XYZ file of N, CA and C in Angstrom:
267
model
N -5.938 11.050 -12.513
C -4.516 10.829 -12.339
C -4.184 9.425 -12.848
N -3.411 9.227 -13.522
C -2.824 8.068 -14.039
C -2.102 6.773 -12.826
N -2.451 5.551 -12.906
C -1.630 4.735 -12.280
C 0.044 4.947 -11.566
N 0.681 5.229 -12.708
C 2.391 5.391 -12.553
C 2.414 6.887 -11.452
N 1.623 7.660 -12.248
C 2.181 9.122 -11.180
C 1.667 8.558 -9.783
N 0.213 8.161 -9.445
C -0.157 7.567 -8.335
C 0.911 6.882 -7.683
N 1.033 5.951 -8.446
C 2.477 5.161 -7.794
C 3.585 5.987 -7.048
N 4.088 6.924 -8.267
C 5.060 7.609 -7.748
C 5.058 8.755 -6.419
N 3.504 8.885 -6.267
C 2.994 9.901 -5.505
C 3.215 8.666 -3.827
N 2.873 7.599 -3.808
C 3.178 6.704 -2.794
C 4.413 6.520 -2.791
N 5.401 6.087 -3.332
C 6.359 6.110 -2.920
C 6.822 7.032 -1.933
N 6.560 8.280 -2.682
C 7.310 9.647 -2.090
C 6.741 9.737 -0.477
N 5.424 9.024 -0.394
C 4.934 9.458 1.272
C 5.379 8.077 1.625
N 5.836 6.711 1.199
C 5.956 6.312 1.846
C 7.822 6.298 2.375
N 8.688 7.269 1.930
C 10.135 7.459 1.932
C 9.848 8.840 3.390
N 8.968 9.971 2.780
C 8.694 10.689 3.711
C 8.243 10.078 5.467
N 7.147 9.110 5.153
C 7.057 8.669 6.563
C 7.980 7.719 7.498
N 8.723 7.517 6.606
C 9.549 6.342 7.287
C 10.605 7.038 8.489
N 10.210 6.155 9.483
C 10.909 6.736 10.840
C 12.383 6.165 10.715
N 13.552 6.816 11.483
C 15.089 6.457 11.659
C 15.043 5.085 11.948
N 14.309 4.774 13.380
C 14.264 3.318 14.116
C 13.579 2.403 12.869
N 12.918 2.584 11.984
C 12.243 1.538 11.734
C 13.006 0.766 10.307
N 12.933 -0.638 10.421
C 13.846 -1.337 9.402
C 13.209 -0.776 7.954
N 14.169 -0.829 6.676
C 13.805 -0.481 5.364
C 12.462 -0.967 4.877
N 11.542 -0.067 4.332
C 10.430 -0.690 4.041
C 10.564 -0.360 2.503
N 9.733 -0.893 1.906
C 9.678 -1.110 0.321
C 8.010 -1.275 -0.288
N 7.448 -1.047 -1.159
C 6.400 -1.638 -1.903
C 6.143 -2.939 -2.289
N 5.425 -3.758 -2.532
C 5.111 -4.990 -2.898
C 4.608 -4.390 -4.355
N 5.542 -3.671 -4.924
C 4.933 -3.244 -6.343
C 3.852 -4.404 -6.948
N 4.281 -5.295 -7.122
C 3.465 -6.713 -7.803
C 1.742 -7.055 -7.064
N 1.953 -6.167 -6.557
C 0.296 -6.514 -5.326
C 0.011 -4.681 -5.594
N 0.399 -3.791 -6.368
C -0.532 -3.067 -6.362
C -1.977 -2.956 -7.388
N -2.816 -2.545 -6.786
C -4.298 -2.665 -7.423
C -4.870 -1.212 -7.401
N -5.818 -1.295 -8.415
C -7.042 -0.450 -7.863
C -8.306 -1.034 -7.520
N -8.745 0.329 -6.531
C -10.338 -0.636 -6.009
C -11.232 0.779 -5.642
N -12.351 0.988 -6.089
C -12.786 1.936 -5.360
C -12.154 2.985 -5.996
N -11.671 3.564 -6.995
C -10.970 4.495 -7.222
C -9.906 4.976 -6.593
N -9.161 4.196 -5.588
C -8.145 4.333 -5.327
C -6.919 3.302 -5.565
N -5.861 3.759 -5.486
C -4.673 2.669 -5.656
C -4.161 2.107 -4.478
N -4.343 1.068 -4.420
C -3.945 0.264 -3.182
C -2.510 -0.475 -3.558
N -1.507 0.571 -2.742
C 0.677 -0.087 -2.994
C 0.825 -0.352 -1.475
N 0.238 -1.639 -1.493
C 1.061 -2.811 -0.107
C 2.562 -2.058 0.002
N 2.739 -1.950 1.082
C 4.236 -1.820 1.398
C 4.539 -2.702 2.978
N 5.808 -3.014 3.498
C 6.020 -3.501 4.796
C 7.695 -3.534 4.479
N 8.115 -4.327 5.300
C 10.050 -3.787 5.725
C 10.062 -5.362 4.408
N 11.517 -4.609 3.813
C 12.058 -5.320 3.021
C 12.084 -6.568 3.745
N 12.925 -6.977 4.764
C 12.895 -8.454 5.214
C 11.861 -9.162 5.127
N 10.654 -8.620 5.192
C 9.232 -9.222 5.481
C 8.598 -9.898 4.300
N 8.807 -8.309 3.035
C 8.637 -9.123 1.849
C 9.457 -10.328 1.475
N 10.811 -10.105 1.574
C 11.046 -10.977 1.008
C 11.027 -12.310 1.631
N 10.141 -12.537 2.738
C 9.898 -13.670 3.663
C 8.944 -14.532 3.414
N 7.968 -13.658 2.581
C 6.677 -14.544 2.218
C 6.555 -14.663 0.619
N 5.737 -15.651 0.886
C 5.356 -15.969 -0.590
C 4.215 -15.021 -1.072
N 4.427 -14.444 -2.371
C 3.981 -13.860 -3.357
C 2.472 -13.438 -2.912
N 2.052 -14.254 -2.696
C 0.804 -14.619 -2.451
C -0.186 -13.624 -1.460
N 0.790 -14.223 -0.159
C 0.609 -13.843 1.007
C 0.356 -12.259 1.403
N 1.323 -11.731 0.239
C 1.825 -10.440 0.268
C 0.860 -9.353 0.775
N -0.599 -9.340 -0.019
C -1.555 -8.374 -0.039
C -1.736 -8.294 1.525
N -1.980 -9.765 2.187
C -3.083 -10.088 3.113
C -2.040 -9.606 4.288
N -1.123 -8.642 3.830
C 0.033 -8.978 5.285
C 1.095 -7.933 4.660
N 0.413 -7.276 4.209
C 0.956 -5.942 4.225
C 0.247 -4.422 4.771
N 0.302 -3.528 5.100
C -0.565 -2.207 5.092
C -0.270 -1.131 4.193
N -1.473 -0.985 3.884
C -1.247 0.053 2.317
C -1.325 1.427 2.522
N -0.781 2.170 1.426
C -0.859 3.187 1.192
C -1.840 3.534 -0.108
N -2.982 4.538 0.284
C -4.270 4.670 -0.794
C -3.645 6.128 -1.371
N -3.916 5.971 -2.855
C -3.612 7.407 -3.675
C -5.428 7.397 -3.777
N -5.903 8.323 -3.933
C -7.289 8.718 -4.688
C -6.737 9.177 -5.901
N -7.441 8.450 -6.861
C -7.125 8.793 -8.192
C -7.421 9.886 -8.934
N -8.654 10.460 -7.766
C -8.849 11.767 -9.095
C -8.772 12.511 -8.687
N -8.363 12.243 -6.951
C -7.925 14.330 -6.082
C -6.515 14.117 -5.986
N -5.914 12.688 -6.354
C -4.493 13.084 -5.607
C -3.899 12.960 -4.504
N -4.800 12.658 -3.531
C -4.588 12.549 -1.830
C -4.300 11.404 -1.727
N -2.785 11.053 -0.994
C -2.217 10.153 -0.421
C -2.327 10.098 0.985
N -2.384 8.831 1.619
C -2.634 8.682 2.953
C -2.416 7.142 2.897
N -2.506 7.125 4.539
C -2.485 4.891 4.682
C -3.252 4.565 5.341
N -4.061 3.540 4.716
C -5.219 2.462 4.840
C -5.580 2.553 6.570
N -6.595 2.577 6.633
C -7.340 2.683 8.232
C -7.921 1.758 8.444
N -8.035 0.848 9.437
C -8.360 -0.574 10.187
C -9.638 -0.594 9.268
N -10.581 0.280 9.371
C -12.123 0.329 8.896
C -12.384 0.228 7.399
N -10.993 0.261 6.498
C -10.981 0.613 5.250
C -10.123 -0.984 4.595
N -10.123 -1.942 6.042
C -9.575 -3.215 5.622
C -9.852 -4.018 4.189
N -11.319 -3.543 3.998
C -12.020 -4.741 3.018
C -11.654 -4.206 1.929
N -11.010 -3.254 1.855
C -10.500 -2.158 0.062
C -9.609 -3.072 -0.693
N -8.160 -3.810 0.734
C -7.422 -4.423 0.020
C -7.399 -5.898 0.449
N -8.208 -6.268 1.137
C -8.857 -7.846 1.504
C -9.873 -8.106 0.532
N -10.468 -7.495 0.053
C -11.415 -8.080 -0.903
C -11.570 -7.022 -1.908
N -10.367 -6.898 -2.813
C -10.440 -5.777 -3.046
C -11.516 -4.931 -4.656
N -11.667 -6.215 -5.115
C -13.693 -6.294 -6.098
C -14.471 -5.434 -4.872
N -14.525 -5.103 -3.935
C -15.632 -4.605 -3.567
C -15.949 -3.324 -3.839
């Protein structure tokens, strides 16, 4: 699967999961990576991004993982931290 459809495949679960109560969340498009064969798209509530510096973004966001070659979207699990903390590994 290509980068962009991946992308587009996160978006769509992350519009799907978003609860009524919870403030607008968005992608940190600029912090997405691959690692591991998956795509790691930081997302958190618009206010948040735009609160921190650039930088910060990865370390303080929670991601949403595409697998690149089945397709399966899902979001990052406490145990699966080091994918987008160190994400060479």
């Amino acid at each position: 699967m290509e980068q962009d459809e991946a992308l587009q495949l996160a978006v769509a679960f992350l519009v799907d999961s978003q609860r009524v109560d919870e403030p607008p969340l968005a992608i940190a498009a600029e912090r997405v990576r691959v690692s591991n064969g998956l795509l790691i798209v930081p997302y958190n509530s618009v206010p948040h991004l735009t609160s921190l510096e650039p930088r910060e973004q990865l370390l303080d966001c929670w991601p949403i993982l595409v697998d690149l070659a089945r397709g399966e979207v899902r979001f990052g699990t406490l145990d699966e931290r080091y994918l987008w903390t160190n994400p060479s590994a």
